[in-house]
CSV table of C-alpha atoms (C1' of nucleotides) in Angstrom, one decimal:
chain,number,residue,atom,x,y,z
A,1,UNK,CA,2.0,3.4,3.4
A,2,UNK,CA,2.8,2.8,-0.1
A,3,UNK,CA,2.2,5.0,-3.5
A,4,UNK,CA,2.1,2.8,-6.2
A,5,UNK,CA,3.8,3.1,-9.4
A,6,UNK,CA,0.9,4.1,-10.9
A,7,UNK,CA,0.7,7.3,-8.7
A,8,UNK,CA,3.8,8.0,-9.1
A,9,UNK,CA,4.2,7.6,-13.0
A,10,UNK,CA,1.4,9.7,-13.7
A,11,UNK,CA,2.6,12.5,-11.0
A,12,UNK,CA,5.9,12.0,-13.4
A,13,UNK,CA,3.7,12.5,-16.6
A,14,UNK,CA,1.6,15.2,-16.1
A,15,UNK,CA,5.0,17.1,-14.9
A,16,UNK,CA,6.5,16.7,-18.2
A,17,UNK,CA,3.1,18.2,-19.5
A,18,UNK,CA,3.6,20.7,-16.9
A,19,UNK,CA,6.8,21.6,-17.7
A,20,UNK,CA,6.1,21.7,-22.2
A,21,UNK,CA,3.6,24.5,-21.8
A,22,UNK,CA,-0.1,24.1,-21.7
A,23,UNK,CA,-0.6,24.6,-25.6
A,24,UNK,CA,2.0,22.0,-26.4
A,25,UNK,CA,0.9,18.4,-27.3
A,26,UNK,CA,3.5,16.1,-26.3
A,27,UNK,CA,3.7,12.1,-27.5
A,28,UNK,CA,2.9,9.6,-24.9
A,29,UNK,CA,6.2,7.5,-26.8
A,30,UNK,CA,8.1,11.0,-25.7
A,31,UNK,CA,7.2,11.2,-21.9
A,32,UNK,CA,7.8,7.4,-21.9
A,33,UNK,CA,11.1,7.9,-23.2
A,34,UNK,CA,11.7,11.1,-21.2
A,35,UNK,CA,10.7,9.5,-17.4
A,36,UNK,CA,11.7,6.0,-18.4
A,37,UNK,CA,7.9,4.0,-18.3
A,38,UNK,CA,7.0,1.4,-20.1
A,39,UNK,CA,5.0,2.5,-22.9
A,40,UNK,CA,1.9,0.6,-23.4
A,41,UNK,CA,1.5,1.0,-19.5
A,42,UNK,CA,1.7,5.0,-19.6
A,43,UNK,CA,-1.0,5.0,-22.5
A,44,UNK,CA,-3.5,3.5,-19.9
A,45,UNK,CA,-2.2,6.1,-17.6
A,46,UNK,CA,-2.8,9.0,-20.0
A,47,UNK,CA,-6.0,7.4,-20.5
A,48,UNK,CA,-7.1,7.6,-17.6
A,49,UNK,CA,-6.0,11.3,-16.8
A,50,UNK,CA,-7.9,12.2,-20.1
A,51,UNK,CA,-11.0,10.2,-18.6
A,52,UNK,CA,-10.5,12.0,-15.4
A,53,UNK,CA,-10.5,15.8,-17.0
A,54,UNK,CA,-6.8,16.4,-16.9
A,55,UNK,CA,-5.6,16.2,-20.0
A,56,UNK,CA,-6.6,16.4,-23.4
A,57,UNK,CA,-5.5,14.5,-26.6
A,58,UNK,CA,-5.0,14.6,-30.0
A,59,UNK,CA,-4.7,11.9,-33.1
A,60,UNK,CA,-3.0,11.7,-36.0
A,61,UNK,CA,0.4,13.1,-37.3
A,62,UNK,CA,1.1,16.2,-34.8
A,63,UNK,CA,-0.9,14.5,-31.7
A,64,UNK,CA,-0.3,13.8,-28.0
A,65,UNK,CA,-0.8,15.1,-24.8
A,66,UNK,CA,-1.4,18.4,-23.6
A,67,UNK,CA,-2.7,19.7,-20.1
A,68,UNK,CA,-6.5,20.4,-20.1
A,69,UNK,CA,-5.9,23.7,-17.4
A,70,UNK,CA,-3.2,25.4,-16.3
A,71,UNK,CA,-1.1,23.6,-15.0
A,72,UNK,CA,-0.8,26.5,-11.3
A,73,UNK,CA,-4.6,25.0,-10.8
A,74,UNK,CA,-4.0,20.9,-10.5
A,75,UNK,CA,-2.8,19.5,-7.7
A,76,UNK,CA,-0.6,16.5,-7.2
A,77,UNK,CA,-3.3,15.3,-4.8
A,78,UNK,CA,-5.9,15.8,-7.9
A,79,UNK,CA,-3.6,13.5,-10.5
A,80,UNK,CA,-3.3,10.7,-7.7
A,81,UNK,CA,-6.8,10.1,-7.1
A,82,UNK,CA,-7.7,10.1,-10.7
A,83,UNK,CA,-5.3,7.0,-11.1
A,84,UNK,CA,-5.9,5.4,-8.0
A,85,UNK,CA,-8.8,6.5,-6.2
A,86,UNK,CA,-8.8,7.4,-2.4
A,87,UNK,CA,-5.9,9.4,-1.3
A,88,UNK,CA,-5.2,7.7,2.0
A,89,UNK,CA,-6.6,4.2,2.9
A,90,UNK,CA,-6.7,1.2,5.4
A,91,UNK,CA,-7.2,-2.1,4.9
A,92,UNK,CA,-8.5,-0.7,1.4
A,93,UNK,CA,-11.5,1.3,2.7
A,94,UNK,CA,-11.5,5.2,3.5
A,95,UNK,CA,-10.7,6.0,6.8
A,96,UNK,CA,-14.7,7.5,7.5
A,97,UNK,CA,-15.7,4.0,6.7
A,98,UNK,CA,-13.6,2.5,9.9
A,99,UNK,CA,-15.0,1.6,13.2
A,100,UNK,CA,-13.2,0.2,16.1
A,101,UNK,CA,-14.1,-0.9,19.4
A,102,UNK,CA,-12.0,-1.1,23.2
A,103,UNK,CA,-9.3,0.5,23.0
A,104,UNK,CA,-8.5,1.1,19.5
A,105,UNK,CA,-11.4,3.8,19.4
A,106,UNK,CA,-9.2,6.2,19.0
A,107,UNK,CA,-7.1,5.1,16.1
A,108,UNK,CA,-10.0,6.5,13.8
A,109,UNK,CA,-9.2,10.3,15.0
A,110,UNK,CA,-5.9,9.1,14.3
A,111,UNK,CA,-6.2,7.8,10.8
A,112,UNK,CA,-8.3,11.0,9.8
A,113,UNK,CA,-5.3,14.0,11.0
A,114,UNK,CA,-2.9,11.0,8.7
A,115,UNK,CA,-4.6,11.6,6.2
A,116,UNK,CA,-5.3,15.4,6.6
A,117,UNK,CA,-2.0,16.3,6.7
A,118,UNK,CA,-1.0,14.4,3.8
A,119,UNK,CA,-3.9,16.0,1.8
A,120,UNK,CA,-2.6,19.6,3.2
A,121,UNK,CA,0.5,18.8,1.6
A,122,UNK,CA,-0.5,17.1,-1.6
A,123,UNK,CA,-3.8,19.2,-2.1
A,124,UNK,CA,-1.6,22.4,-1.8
A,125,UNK,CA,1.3,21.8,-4.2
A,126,UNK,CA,0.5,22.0,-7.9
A,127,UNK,CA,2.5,20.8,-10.9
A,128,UNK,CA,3.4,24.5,-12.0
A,129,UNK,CA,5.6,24.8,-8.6
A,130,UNK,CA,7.2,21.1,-8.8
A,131,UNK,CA,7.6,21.6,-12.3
A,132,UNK,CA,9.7,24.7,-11.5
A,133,UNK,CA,11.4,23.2,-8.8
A,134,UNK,CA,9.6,26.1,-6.4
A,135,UNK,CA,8.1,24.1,-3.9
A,136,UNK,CA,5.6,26.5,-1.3
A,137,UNK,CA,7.9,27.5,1.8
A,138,UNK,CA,5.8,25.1,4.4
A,139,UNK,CA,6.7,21.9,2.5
A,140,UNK,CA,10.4,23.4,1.3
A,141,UNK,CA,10.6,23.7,5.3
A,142,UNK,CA,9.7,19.9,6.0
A,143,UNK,CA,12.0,18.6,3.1
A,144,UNK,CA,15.1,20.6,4.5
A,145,UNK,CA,15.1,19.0,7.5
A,146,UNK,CA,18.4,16.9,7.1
A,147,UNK,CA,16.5,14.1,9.7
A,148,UNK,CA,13.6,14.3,7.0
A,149,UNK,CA,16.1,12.1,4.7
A,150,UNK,CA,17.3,9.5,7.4
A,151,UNK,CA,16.0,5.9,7.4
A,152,UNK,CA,14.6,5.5,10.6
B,1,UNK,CA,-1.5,5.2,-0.1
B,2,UNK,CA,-2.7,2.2,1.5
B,3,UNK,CA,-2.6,1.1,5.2
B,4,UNK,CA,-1.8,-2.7,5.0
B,5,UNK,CA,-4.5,-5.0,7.5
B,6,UNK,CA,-1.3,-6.4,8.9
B,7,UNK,CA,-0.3,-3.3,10.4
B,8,UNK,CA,-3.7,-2.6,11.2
B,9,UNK,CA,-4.2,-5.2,13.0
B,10,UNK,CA,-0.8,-5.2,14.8
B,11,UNK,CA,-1.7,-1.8,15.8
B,12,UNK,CA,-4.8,-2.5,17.5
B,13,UNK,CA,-3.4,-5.5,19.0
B,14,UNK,CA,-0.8,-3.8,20.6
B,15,UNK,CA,-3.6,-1.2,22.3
B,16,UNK,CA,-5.4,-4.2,23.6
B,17,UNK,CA,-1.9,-5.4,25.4
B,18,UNK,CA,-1.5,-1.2,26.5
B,19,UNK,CA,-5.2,-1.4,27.6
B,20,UNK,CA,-4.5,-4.3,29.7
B,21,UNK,CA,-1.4,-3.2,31.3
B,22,UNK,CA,2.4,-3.8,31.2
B,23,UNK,CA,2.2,-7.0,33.2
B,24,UNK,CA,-0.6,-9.2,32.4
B,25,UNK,CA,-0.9,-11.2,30.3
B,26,UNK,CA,-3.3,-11.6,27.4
B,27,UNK,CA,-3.8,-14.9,25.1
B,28,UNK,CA,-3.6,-14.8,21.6
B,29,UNK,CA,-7.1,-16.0,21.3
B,30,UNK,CA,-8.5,-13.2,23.8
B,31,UNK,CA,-7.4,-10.2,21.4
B,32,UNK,CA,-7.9,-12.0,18.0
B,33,UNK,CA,-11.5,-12.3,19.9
B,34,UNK,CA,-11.8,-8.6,20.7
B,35,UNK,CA,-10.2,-6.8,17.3
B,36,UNK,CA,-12.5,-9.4,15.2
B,37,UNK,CA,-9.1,-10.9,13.9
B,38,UNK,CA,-8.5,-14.0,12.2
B,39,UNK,CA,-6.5,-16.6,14.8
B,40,UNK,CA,-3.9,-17.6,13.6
B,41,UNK,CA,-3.0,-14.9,11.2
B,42,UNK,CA,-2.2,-13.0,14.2
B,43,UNK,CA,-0.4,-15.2,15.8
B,44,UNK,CA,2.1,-14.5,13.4
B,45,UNK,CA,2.0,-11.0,13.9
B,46,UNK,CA,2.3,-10.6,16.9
B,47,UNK,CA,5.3,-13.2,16.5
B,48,UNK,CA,6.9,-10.4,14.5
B,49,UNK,CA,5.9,-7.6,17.1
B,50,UNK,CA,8.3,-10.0,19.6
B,51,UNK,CA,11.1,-10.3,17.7
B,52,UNK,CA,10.8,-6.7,17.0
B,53,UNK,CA,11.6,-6.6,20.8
B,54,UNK,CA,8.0,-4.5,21.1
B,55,UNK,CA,6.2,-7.5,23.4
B,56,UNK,CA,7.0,-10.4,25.1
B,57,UNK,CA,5.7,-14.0,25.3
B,58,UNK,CA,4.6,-16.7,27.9
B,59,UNK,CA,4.1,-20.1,27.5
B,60,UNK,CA,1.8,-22.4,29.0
B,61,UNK,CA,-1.1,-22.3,30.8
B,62,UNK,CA,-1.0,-19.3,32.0
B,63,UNK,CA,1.2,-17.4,29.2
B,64,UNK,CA,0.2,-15.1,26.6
B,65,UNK,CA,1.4,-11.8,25.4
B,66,UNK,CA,2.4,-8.5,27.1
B,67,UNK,CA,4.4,-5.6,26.2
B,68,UNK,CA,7.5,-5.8,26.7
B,69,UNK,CA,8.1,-1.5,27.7
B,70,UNK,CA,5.7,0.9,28.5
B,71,UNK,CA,3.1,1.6,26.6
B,72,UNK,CA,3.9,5.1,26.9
B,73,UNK,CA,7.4,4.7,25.5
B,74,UNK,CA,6.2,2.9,22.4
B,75,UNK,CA,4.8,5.0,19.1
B,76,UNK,CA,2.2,3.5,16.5
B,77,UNK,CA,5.2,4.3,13.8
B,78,UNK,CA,7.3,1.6,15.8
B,79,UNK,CA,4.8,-1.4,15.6
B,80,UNK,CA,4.4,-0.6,11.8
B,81,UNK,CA,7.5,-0.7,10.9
B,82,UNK,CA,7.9,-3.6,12.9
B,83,UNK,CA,5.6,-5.6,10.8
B,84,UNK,CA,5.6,-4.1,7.7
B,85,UNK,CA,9.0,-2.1,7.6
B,86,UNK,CA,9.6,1.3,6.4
B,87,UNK,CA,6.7,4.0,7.3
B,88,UNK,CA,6.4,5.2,3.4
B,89,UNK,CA,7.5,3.7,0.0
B,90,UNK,CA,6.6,4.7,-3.4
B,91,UNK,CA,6.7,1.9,-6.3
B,92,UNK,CA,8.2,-0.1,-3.5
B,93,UNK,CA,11.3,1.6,-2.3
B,94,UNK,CA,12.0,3.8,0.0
B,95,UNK,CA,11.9,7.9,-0.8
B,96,UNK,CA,15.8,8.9,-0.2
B,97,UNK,CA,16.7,5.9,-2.6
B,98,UNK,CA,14.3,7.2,-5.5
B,99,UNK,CA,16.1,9.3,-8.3
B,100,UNK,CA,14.1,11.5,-11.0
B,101,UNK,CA,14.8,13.2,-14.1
B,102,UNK,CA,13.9,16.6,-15.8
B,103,UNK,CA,10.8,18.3,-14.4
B,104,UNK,CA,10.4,15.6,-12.0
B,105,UNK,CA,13.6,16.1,-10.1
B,106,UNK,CA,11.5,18.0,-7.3
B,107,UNK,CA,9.2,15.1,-6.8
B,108,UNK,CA,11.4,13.9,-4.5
B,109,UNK,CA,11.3,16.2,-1.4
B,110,UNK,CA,8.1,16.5,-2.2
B,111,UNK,CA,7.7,12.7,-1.0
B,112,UNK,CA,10.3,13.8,1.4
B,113,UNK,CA,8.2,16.0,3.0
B,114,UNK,CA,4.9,13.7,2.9
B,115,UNK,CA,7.0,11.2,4.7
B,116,UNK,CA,8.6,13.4,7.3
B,117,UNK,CA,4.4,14.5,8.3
B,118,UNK,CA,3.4,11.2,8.6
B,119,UNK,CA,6.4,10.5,11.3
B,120,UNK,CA,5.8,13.6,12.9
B,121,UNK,CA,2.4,12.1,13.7
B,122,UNK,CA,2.8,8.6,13.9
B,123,UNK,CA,6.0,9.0,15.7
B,124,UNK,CA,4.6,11.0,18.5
B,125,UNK,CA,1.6,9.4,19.2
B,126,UNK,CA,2.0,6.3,21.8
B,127,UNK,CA,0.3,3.5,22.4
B,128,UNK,CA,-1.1,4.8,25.7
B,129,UNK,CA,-2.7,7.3,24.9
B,130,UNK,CA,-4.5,6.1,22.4
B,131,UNK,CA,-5.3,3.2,24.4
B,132,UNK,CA,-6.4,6.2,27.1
B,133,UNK,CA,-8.0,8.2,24.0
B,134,UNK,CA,-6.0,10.9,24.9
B,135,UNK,CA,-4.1,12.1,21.4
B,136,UNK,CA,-1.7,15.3,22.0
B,137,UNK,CA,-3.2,18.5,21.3
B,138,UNK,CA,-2.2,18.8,17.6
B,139,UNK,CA,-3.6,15.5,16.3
B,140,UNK,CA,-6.8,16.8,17.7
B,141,UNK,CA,-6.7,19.7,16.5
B,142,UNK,CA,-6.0,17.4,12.8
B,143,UNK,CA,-8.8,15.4,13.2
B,144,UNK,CA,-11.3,18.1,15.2
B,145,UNK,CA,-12.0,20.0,11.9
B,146,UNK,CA,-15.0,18.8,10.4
B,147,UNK,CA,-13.6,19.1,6.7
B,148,UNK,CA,-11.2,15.9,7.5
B,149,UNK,CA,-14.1,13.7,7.7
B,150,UNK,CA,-15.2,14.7,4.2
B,151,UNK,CA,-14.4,12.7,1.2
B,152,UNK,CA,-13.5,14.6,-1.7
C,1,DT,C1',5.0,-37.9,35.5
C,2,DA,C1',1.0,-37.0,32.6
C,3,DT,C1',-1.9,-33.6,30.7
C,4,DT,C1',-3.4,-29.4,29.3
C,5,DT,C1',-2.6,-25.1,27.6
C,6,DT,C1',-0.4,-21.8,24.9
C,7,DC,C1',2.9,-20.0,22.2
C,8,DC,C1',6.0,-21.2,18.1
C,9,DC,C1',7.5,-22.6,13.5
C,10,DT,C1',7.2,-23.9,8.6
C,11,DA,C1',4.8,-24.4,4.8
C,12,DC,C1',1.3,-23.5,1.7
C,13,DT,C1',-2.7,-21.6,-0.9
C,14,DG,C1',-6.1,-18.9,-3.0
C,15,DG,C1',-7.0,-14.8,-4.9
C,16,DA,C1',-6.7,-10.1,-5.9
C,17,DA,C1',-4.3,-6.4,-7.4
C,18,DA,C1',-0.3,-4.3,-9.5
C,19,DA,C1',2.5,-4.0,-13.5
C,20,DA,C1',3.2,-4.7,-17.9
C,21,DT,C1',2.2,-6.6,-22.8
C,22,DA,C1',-0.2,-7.4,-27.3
C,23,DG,C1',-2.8,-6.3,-31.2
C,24,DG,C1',-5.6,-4.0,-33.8
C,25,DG,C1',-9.2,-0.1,-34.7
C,26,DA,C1',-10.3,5.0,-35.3
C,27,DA,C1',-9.0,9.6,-35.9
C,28,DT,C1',-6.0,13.2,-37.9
C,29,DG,C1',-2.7,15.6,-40.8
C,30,DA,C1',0.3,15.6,-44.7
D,1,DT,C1',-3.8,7.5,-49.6
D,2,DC,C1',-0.7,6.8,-46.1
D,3,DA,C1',2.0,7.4,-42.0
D,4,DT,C1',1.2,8.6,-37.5
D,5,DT,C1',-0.7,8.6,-33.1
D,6,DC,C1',-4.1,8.0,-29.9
D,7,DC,C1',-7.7,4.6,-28.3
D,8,DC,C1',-9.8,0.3,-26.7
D,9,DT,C1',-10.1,-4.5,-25.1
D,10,DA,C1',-8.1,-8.4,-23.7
D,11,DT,C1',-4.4,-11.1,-21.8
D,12,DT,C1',-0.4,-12.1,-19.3
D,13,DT,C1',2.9,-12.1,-15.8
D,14,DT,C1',4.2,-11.2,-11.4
D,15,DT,C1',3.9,-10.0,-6.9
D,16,DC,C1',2.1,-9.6,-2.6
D,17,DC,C1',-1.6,-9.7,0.6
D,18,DA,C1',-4.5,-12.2,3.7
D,19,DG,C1',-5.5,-16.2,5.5
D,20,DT,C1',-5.1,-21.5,6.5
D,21,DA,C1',-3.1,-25.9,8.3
D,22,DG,C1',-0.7,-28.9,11.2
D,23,DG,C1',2.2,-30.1,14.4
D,24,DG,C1',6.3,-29.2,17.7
D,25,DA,C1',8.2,-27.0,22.1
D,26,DA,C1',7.8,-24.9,26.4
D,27,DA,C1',5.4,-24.0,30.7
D,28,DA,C1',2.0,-24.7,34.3
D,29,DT,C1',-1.0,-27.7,36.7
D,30,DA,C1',-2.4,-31.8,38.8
DNA sequence: TATTTTCCCTACTGGAAAAATAGGGAATGA
DNA sequence: TCATTCCCTATTTTTCCAGTAGGGAAAATA
């Protein structure tokens, strides 16, 4: 299970949005800078969170970035699909979209609670609380879990 | 997050040697026949679940493939990683080797924690009893509720 | 021993998607 | 009017996924 670069720059952006204040416009060159992305490739980013009703944008002199809502009611889960479409895939399809036969029925059930709990978790957090570094005690209490950090 | 077809596929090849039984054995040809997989690209998967020590092989006419413990000892996180190594990766690498900057910084347990769900359920669940459709009682209880078969 | 069966190994290919680049057009503010 | 910055389209480069091809090695059978 991989989350692309994609995902994860535009998680990255909309934090540094976050994190300048709703009412702040912030240059795309300046979060590029900031998180360390390629330019040109984080426009298309922005771009597409704009498309997607995230953020808004200004031209000219005193443009850039800003959040279109607070940033306590958008979810990480919200930015990834916007970028990337379906949280949680196999083979490229949605899980609902599976069928199996013999003894592999089950791996559908299975696939579906994968991808429940990961949408509990990214659906929950918001980028206010990463932002902040205030994380909501149920996911704090997964990520301090010393065995969470070991490779297998 | 994407579930590659090569883990797919070694997954439900695996369930089909479970199904069968620790000590038959079942040709190459016979599962790629059942799971609707291509020949010979599972061949070569299922020559990476041997030398991942997870099944065993036979030659000859009356060989094939069987696993090589019981089914109940071996968890659907063990054959992925077998064939497509670690569980989760973002842009590639693997979460504790990921560093961020600024607002980001608490991005990290935040895939820390993603990560550490997915093993909880992956980890636990075996191939028997999902080859016996039996998942344990809190993977139900995941997939039971009706909202997890909803697409946002 | 000869033959069939089946796994085993290496290489390779086509194509799609991911990641990044390039260049210029359209607003905006000074 | 001019600098700035977003905006749009196209192109490139790279990487990896999924699948194919062909033959060699081992084991059972006859």
């Amino acid at each position: 299970m991989r989350i692309s670069a994609k995902a994860d720059y535009a998680v990255r952006a909309a934090l540094e949005l976050a994190a300048a204040g709703e009412d702040t416009s912030v240059k795309a060159e300046v979060i590029a800078g900031a998180q360390g992305i390629p330019h040109k490739f984080l426009e298309g980013i922005l771009g597409d969170l704009r498309r997607g009703g995230l953020v808004a944008s200004q031209r000219g002199g005193k443009g850039g970035y800003r959040l279109a809502r607070p940033a306590d009611t958008i979810s990480i889960a919200e930015v990834i699909r916007v970028v990337d479409g379906p949280l949680v895939s196999v083979r490229g399809v949605r899980p609902p979209e599976l069928s199996y036969r013999g003894p592999a029925e089950s791996l559908l059930p299975l696939w579906i609670a994968v991808r429940a709990n990961v949408r509990k978790i990214l659906g929950e957090v918001t980028l206010a609380e990463v932002a902040a570094a205030k994380l909501p005690g149920d996911v704090l209490g997964l990520a301090e879990d010393p065995e969470a950090w070991t490779n297998p």
